[in-house]
CSV table of C-alpha atoms and ligand atoms in Angstrom, one decimal:
chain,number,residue,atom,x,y,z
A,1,UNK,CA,113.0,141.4,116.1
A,2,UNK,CA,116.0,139.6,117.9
A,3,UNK,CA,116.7,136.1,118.1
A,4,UNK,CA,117.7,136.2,121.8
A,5,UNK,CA,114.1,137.6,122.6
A,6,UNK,CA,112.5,134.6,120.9
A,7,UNK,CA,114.9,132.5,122.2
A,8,UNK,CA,114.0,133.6,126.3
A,9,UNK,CA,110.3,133.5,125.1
A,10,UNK,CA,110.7,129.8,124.8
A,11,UNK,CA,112.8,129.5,128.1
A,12,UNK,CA,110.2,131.6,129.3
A,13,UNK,CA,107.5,128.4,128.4
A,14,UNK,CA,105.8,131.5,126.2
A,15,UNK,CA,104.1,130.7,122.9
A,16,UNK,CA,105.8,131.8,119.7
A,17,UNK,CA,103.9,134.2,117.2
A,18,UNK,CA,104.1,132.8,113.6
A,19,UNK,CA,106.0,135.9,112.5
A,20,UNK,CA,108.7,135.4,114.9
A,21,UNK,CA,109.1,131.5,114.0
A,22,UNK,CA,109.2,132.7,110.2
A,23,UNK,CA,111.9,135.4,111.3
A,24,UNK,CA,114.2,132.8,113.2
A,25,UNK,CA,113.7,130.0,110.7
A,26,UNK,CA,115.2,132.4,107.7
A,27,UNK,CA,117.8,133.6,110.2
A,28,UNK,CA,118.9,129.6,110.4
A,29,UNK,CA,118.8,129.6,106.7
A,30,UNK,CA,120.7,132.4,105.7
A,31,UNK,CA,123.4,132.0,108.3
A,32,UNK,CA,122.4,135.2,110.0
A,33,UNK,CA,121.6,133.1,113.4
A,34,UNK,CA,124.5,131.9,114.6
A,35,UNK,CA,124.7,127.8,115.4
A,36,UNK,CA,125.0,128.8,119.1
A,37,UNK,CA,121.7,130.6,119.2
A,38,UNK,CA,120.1,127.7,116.9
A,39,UNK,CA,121.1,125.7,119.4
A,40,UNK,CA,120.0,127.4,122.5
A,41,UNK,CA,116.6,127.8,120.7
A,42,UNK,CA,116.4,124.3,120.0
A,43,UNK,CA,117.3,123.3,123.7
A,44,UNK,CA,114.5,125.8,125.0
A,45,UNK,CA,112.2,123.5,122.8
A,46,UNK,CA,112.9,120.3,123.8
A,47,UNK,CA,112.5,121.1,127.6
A,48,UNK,CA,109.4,123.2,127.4
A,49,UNK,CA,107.5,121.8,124.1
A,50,UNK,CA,105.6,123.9,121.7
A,51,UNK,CA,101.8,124.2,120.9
A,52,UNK,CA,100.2,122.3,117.6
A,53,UNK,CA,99.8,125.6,116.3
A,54,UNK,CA,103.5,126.4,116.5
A,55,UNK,CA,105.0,123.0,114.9
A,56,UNK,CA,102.5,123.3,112.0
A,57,UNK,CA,104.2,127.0,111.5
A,58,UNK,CA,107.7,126.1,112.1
A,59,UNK,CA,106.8,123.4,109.6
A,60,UNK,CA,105.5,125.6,107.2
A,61,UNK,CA,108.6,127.8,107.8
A,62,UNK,CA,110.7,125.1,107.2
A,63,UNK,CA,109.5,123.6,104.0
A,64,UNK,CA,109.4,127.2,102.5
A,65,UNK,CA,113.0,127.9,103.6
A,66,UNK,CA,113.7,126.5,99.6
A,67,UNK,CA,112.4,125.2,96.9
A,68,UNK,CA,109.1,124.2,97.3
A,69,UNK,CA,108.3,121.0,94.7
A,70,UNK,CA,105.3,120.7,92.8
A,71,UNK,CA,104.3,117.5,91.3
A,72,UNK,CA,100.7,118.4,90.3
A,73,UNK,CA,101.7,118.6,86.4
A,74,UNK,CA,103.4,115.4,86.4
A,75,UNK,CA,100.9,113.2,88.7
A,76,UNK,CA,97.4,113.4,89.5
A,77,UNK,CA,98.0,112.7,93.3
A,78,UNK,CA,101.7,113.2,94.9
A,79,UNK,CA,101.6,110.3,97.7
A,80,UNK,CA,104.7,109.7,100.0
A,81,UNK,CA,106.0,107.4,102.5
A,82,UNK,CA,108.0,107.9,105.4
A,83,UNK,CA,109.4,105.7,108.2
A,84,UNK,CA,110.5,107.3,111.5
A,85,UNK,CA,113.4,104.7,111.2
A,86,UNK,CA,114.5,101.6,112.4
A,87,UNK,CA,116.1,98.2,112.3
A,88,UNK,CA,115.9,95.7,109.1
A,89,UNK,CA,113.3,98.5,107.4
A,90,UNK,CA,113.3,98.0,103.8
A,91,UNK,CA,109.9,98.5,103.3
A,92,UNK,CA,110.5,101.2,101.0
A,93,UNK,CA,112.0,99.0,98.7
A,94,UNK,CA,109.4,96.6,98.8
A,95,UNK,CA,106.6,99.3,98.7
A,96,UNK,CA,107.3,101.9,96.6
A,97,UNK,CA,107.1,99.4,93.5
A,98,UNK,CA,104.6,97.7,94.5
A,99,UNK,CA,101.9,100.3,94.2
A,100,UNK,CA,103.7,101.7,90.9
A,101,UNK,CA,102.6,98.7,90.1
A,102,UNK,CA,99.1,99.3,91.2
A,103,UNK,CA,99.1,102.6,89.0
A,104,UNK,CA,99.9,104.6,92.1
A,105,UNK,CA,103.1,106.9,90.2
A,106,UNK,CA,105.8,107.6,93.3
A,107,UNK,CA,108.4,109.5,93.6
A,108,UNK,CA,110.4,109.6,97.0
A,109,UNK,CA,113.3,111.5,98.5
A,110,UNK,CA,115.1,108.7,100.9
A,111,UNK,CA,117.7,109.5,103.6
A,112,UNK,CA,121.2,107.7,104.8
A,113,UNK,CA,121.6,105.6,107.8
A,114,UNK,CA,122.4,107.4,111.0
A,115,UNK,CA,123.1,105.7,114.5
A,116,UNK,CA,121.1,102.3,114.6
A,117,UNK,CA,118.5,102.4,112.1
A,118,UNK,CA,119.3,102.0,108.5
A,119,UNK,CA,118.7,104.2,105.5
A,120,UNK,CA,117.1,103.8,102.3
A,121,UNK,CA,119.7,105.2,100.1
A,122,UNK,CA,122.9,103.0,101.8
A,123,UNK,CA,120.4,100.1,100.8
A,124,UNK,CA,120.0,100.9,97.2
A,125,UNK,CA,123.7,102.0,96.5
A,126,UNK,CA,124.9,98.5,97.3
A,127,UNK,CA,123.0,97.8,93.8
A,128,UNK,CA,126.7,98.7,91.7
A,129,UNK,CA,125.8,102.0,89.5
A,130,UNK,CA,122.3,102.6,91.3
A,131,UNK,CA,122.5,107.0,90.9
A,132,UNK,CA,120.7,108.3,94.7
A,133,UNK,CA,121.8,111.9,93.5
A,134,UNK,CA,119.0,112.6,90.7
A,135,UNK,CA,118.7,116.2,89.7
A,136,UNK,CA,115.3,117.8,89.9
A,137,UNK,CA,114.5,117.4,86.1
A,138,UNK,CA,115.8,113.8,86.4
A,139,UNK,CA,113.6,113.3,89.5
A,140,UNK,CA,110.5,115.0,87.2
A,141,UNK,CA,110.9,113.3,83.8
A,142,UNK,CA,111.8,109.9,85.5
A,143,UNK,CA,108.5,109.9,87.5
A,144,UNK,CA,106.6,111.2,84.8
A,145,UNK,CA,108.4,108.3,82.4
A,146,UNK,CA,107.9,105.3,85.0
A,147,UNK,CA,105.9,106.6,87.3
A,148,UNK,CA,108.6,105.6,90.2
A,149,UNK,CA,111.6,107.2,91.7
A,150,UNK,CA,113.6,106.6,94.5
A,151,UNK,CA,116.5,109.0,95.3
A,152,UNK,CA,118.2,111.2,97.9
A,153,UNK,CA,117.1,114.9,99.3
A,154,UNK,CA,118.2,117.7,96.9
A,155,UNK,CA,120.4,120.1,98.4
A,156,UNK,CA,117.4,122.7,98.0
A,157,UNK,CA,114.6,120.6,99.7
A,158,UNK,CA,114.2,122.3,103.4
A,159,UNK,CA,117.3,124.1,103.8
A,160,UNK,CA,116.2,125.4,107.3
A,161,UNK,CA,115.7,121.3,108.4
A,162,UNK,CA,119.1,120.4,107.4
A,163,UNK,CA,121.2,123.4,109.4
A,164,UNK,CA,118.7,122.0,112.3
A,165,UNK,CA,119.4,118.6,111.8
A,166,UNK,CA,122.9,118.5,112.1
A,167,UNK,CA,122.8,121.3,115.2
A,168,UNK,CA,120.6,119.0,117.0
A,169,UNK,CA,122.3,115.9,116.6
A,170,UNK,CA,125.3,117.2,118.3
A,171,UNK,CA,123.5,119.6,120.6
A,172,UNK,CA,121.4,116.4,122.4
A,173,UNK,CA,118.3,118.5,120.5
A,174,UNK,CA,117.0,115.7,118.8
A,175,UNK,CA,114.2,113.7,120.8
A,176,UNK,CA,112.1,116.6,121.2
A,177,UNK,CA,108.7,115.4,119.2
A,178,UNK,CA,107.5,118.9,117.9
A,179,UNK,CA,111.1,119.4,116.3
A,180,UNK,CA,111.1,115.8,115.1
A,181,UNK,CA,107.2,116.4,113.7
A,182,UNK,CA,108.5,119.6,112.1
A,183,UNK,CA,111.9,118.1,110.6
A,184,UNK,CA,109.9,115.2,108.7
A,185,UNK,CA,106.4,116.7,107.8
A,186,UNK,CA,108.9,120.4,106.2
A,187,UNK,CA,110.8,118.2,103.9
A,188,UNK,CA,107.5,115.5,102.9
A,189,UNK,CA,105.6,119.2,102.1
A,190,UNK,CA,108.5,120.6,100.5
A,191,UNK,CA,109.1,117.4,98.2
A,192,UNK,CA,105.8,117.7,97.0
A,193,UNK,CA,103.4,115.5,99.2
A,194,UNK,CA,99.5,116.2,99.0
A,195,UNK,CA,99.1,112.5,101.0
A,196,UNK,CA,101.6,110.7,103.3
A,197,UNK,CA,101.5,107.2,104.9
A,198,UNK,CA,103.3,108.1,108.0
A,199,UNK,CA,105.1,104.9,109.5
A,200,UNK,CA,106.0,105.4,113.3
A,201,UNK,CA,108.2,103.0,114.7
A,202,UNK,CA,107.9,102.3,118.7
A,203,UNK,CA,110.2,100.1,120.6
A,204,UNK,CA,113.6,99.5,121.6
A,205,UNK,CA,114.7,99.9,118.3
A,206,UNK,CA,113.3,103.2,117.3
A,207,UNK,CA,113.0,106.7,118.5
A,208,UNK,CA,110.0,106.6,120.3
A,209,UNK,CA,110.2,103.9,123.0
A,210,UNK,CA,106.9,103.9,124.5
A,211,UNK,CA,103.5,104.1,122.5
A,212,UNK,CA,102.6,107.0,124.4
A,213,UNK,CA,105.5,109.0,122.9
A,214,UNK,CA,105.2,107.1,119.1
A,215,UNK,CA,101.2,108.3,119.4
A,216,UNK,CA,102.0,112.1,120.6
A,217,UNK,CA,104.1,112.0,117.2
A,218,UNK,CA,101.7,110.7,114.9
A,219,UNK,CA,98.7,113.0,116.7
A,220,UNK,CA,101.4,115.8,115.9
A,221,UNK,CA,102.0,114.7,112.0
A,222,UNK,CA,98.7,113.9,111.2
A,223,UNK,CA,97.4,117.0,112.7
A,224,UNK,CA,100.4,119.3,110.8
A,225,UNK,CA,99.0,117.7,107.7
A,226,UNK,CA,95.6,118.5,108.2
A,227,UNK,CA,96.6,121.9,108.7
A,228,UNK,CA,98.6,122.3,105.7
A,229,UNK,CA,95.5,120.9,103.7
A,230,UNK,CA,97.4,117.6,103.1
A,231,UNK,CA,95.8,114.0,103.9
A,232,UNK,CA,98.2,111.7,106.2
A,233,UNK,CA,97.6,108.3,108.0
A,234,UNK,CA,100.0,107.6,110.6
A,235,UNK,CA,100.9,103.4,111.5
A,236,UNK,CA,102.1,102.5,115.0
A,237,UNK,CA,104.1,99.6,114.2
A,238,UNK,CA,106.8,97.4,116.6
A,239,UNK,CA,110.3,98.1,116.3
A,240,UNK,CA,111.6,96.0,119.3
A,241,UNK,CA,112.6,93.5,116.9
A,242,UNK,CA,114.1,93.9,113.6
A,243,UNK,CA,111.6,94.3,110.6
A,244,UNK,CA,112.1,90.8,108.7
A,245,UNK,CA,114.8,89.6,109.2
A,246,UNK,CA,118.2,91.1,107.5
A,247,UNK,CA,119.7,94.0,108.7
A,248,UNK,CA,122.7,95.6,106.6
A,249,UNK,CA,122.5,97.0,103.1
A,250,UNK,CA,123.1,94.8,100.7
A,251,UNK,CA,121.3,91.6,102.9
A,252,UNK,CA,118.2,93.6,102.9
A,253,UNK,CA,118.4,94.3,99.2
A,254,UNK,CA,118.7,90.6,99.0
A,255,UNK,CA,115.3,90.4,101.3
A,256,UNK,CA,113.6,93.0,99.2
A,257,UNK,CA,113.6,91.0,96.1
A,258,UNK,CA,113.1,87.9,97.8
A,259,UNK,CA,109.6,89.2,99.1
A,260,UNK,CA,109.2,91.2,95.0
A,261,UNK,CA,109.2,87.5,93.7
A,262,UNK,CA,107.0,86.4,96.1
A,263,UNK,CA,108.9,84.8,99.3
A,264,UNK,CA,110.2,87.4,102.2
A,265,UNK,CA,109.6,86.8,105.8
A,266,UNK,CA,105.7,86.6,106.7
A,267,UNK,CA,105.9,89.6,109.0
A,268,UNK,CA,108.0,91.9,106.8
A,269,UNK,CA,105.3,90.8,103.8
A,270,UNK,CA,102.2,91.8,106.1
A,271,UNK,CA,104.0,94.9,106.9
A,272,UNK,CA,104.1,95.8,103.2
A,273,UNK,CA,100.8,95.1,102.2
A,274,UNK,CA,99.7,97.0,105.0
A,275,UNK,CA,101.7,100.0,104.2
A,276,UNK,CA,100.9,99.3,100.5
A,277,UNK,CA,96.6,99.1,100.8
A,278,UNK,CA,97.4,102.3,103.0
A,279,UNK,CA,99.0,104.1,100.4
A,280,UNK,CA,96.3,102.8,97.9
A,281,UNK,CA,93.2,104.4,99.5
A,282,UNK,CA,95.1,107.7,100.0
A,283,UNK,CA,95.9,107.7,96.3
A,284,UNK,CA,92.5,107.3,95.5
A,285,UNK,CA,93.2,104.1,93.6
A,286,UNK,CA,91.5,102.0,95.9
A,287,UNK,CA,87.7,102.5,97.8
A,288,UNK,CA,89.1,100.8,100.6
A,289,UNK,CA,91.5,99.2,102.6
A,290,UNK,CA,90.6,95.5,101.6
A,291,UNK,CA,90.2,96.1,98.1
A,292,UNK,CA,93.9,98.1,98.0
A,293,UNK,CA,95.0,94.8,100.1
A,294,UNK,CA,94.0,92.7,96.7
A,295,UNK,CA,95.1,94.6,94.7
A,296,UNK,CA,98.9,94.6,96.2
A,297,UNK,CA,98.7,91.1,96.5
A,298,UNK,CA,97.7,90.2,92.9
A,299,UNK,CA,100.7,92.9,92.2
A,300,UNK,CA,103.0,91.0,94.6
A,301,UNK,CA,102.3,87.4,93.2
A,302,UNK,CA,102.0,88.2,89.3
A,303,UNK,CA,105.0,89.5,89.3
A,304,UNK,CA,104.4,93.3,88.3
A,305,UNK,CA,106.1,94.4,91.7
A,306,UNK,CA,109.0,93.3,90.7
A,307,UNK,CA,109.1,94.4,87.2
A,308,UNK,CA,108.5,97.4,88.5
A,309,UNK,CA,111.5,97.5,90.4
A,310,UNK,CA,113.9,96.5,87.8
A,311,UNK,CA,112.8,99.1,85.8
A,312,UNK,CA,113.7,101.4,88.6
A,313,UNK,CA,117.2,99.9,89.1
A,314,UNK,CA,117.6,100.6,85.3
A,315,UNK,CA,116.3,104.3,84.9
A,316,UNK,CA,118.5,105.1,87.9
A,317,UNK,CA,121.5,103.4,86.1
A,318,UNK,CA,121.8,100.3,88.4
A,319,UNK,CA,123.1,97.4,86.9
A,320,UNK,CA,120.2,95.0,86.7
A,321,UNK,CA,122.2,91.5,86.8
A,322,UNK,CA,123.0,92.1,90.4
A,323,UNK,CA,119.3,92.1,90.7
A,324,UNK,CA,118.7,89.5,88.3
A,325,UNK,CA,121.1,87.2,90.3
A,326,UNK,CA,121.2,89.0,93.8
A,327,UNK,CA,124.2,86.3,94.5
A,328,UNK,CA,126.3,88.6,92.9
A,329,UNK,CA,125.5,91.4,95.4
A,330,UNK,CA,128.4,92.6,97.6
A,331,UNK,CA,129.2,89.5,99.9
A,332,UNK,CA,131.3,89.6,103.1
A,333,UNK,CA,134.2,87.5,103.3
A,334,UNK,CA,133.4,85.6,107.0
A,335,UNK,CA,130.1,84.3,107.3
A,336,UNK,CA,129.3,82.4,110.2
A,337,UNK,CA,126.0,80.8,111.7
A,338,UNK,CA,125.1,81.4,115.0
A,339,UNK,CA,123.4,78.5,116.7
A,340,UNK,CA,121.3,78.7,119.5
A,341,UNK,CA,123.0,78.3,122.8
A,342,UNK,CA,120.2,76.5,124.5
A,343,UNK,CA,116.4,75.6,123.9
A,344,UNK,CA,113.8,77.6,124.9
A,345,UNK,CA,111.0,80.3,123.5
A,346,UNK,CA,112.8,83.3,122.0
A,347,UNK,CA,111.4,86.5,124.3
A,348,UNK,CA,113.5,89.3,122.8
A,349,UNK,CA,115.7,90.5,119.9
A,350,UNK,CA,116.4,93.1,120.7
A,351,UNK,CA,116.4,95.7,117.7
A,352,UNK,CA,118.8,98.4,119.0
A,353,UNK,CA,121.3,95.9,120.2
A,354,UNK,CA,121.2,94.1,116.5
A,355,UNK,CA,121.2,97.4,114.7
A,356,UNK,CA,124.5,98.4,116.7
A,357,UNK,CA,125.8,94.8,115.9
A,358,UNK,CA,125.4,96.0,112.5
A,359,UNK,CA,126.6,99.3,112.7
A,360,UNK,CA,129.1,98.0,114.8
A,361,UNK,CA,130.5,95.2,111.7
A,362,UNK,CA,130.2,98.5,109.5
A,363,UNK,CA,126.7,98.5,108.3
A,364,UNK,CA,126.2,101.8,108.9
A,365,UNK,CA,127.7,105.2,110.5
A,366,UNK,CA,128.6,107.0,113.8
A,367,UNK,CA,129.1,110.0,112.0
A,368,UNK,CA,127.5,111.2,108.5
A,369,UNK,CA,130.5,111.3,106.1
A,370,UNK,CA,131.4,107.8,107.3
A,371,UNK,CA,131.0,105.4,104.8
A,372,UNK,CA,129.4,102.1,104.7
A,373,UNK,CA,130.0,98.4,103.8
A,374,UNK,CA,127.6,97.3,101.9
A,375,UNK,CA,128.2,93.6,102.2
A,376,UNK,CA,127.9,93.2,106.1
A,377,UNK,CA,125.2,93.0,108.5
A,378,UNK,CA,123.1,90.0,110.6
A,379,UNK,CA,120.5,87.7,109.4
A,380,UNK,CA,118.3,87.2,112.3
A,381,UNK,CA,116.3,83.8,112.1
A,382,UNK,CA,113.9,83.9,114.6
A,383,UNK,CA,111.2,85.6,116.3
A,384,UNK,CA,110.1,87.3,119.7
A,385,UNK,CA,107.7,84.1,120.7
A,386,UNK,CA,109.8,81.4,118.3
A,387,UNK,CA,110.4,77.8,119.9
A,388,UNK,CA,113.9,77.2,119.4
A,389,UNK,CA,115.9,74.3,119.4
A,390,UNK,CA,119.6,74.1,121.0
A,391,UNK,CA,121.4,74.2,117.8
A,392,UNK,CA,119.5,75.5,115.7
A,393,UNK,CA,120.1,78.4,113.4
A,394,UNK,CA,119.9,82.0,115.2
A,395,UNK,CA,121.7,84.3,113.6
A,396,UNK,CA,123.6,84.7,110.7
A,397,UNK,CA,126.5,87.2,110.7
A,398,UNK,CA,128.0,89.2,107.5
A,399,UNK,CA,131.4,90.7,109.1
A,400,UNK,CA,134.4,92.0,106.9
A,401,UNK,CA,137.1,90.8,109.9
A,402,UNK,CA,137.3,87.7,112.1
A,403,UNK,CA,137.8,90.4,115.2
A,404,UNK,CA,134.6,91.7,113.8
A,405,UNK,CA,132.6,88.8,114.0
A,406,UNK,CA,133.6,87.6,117.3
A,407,UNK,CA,132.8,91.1,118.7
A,408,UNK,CA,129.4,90.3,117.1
A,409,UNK,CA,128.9,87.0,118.1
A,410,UNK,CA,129.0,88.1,122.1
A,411,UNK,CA,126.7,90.6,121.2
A,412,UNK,CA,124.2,89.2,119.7
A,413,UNK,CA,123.9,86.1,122.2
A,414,UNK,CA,123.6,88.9,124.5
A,415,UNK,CA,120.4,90.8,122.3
A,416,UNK,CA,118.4,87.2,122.4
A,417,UNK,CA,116.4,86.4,125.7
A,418,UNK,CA,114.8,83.1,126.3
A,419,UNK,CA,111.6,81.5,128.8
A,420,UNK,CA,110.6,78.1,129.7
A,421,UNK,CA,107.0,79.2,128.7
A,422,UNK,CA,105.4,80.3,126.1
A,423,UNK,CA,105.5,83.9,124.9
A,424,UNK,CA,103.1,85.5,122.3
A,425,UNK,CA,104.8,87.1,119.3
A,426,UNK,CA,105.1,90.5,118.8
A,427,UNK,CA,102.5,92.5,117.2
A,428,UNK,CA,103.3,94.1,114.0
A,429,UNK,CA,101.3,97.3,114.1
A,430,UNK,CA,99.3,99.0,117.3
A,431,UNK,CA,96.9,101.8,115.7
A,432,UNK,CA,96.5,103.8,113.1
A,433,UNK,CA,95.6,107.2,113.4
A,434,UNK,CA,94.7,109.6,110.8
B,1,URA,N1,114.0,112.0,111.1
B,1,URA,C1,114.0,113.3,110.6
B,1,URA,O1,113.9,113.5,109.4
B,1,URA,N2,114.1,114.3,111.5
B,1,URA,C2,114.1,114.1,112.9
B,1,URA,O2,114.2,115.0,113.6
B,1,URA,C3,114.2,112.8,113.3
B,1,URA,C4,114.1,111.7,112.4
């Protein structure tokens, strides 16, 4: 077999055999096919697509490109969350100890911020000591100890995904849904999963722009998972405005607890409870979704979700009195409130804008060895369908330079549209397919 046949099959618009996806996947692995031929191969995906049949094999290919983790000794059902990424999402922090809480053990592999949308493991390092690079006993003895974890990829974990990762992101490879199917569903099977919440963002904000698109993806991932023999439920939720409403690392550590003792914003606390009751009735601690609902509210309100979370901040060696008193959380040095420029009904946020805002202050990275400031970021105050008054609070921004926050300020006034009449607030979710 040659990997310049396979790749003019695809050119070709042919279908690829599994053998010969299993033959090019371990040539990306060990090195043997070269970038440039990755990233021809990639290319010929994007433009001419690939069948179900051939994402659910280059997805198996994928996840057994390395080690293959198996939590069946350690927990009786190995559930997992993923988002597809976006602005102000720290559900995961929210979630994850919530249905510990519920009995529900979890142990998740979390990635870094990359262009707009944030990352779960920038979030949780702003928390002084917090360790994201757990071992794989670690990972196993910490989830069997607490039932949670919360950590970064090991180096081992779908191998092939990460070569094809960082080819496609500087090969314009990326928006292509059967590679981005493949690239998430190889490392949820390879970490373990037997049951995945799958949370697909659509909007400005996110990946997939139209619902169309966001539903071809979940179709695609739930379908990849039945064919793997694992369970997933896919949510189509909005990301044309930001999720809650800080964006930047250590803010939305801030928010996270806020909503663990019981407060948050209403639509960033529905989205949780959604994802949470989801979650539930896949583990099989729940019959249904209302039940699982209760269940994470009681969790939510008696405080047990929160416990749980400090318990994670400790076994990861986090030092708990910056979530004790979240005050003492990295803070920028300019902080400024944005008023509103005029009255009116708020019509957008824009997500994508506010997310490069952030990025922009230093929130997050253009490239992936850049680092992050933990302290900045935007605190948006209002919602798509709001009625604001002139003056009133809009934005809050977190910047680490005056130059900075100026910048910001023009941008953000720029991200916020306004009507004389009425507009209906955003929904938070669309469908859910599974
Ligand atoms: N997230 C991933 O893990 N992979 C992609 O291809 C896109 C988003």
């Amino acid at each position: 077999m040659r990997a310049v046949d396979i790749i003019i099959k695809k050119r070709d618009r042919l279908e690829l055999s599994e053998q010969e996806i299993r033959f090019f996947i371990q040539g990306v692995t060990t090195g043997d096919i070269p970038d440039y031929q990755a990233a021809a191969w990639a290319m010929a995906v994007l433009l001419n697509g690939m069948t179900a049949r051939e994402t659910t094999d280059l997805t198996l290919a994928m996840a057994e490109s390395g080690e293959m983790l198996d939590l069946s000794g350690v927990v009786d059902i190995a559930v997992d969350k993923h988002s597809t990424g976006g602005v102000g999402d720290k559900t995961t922090l929210v979630v994850e100890p919530l249905v510990a809480a519920c009995g529900l053990p979890v142990g998740k592999m979390s990635g870094r911020g990359l262009g707009f949308s944030g990352g779960t493991l920038d979030k949780m390092e702003s928390i002084p000591g917090y360790n994201t690079r757990l071992t794989r006993e670690q990972f196993l003895a910490q989830l069997r100890d607490i039932g949670l974890v919360l950590t970064g990829q090991s180096g081992d974990l779908a191998p092939a995904d990460g070569k094809l990762y960082a080819l496609r992101d500087v090969t314009g490879t990326v928006p292509s849904i059967p590679l981005i199917a493949s690239s998430i569903m190889s490392k949820k099977i390879a970490a373990g999963a037997q049951a995945i919440v799958l949370d697909v963002k659509v909007g400005v904000g996110a990946f997939m722009q139209t619902l169309d698109q966001a539903r071809e993806l979940a179709r695609l991932m739930t379908a990849i998972a039945a064919r793997s023999g694992r369970r997933a439920v896919a949510l189509l939720s909005d990301m044309n405005q930001p999720l809650g409403c800080a964006v930047g690392n250590a803010l939305e550590v801030r928010e996270a607890i806020e909503t663990l003792h019981g407060g948050g914003p209403a639509d960033f606390v529905e989205h949780c409870l959604t994802v949470a009751a989801h979650l539930l009735v896949l583990g099989r601690r729940a019959e249904g979704l209302d039940a699982a609902r209760r269940m994470a509210e009681q969790k939510l309100a008696d405080g047990s979700a929160w416990a749980m979370f400090r318990t994670l901040v400790q076994a990861q060696g986090g030092d708990v009195r910056f979530v004790d008193e979240p005050q003492r959380l990295p803070t920028a040095p300019f902080i400024e409130l944005i008023p509103a420029p005029r009255a009116g009904y708020v019509t957008a946020m824009d997500a994508r804008e506010i997310g490069e805002t952030a990025v922009t202050l230093g929130a997050g990275r253009a490239r992936k060895e850049d680092a992050v400031d933990p302290a900045v970021g935007v605190v948006v105050h209002h919602k798509v369908g709001d009625w604001v008054e002139t003056g009133q609070p809009l934005f809050t921004i977190h910047a680490n330079s005056r130059e900075a926050l100026s910048a910001a300020r023009q941008r953000l006034l720029a991200a916020c549209r306004w009507s004389e009449q009425p507009c209906p607030p955003l929904p938070l979710f669309y469908e859910v397919i599974d």
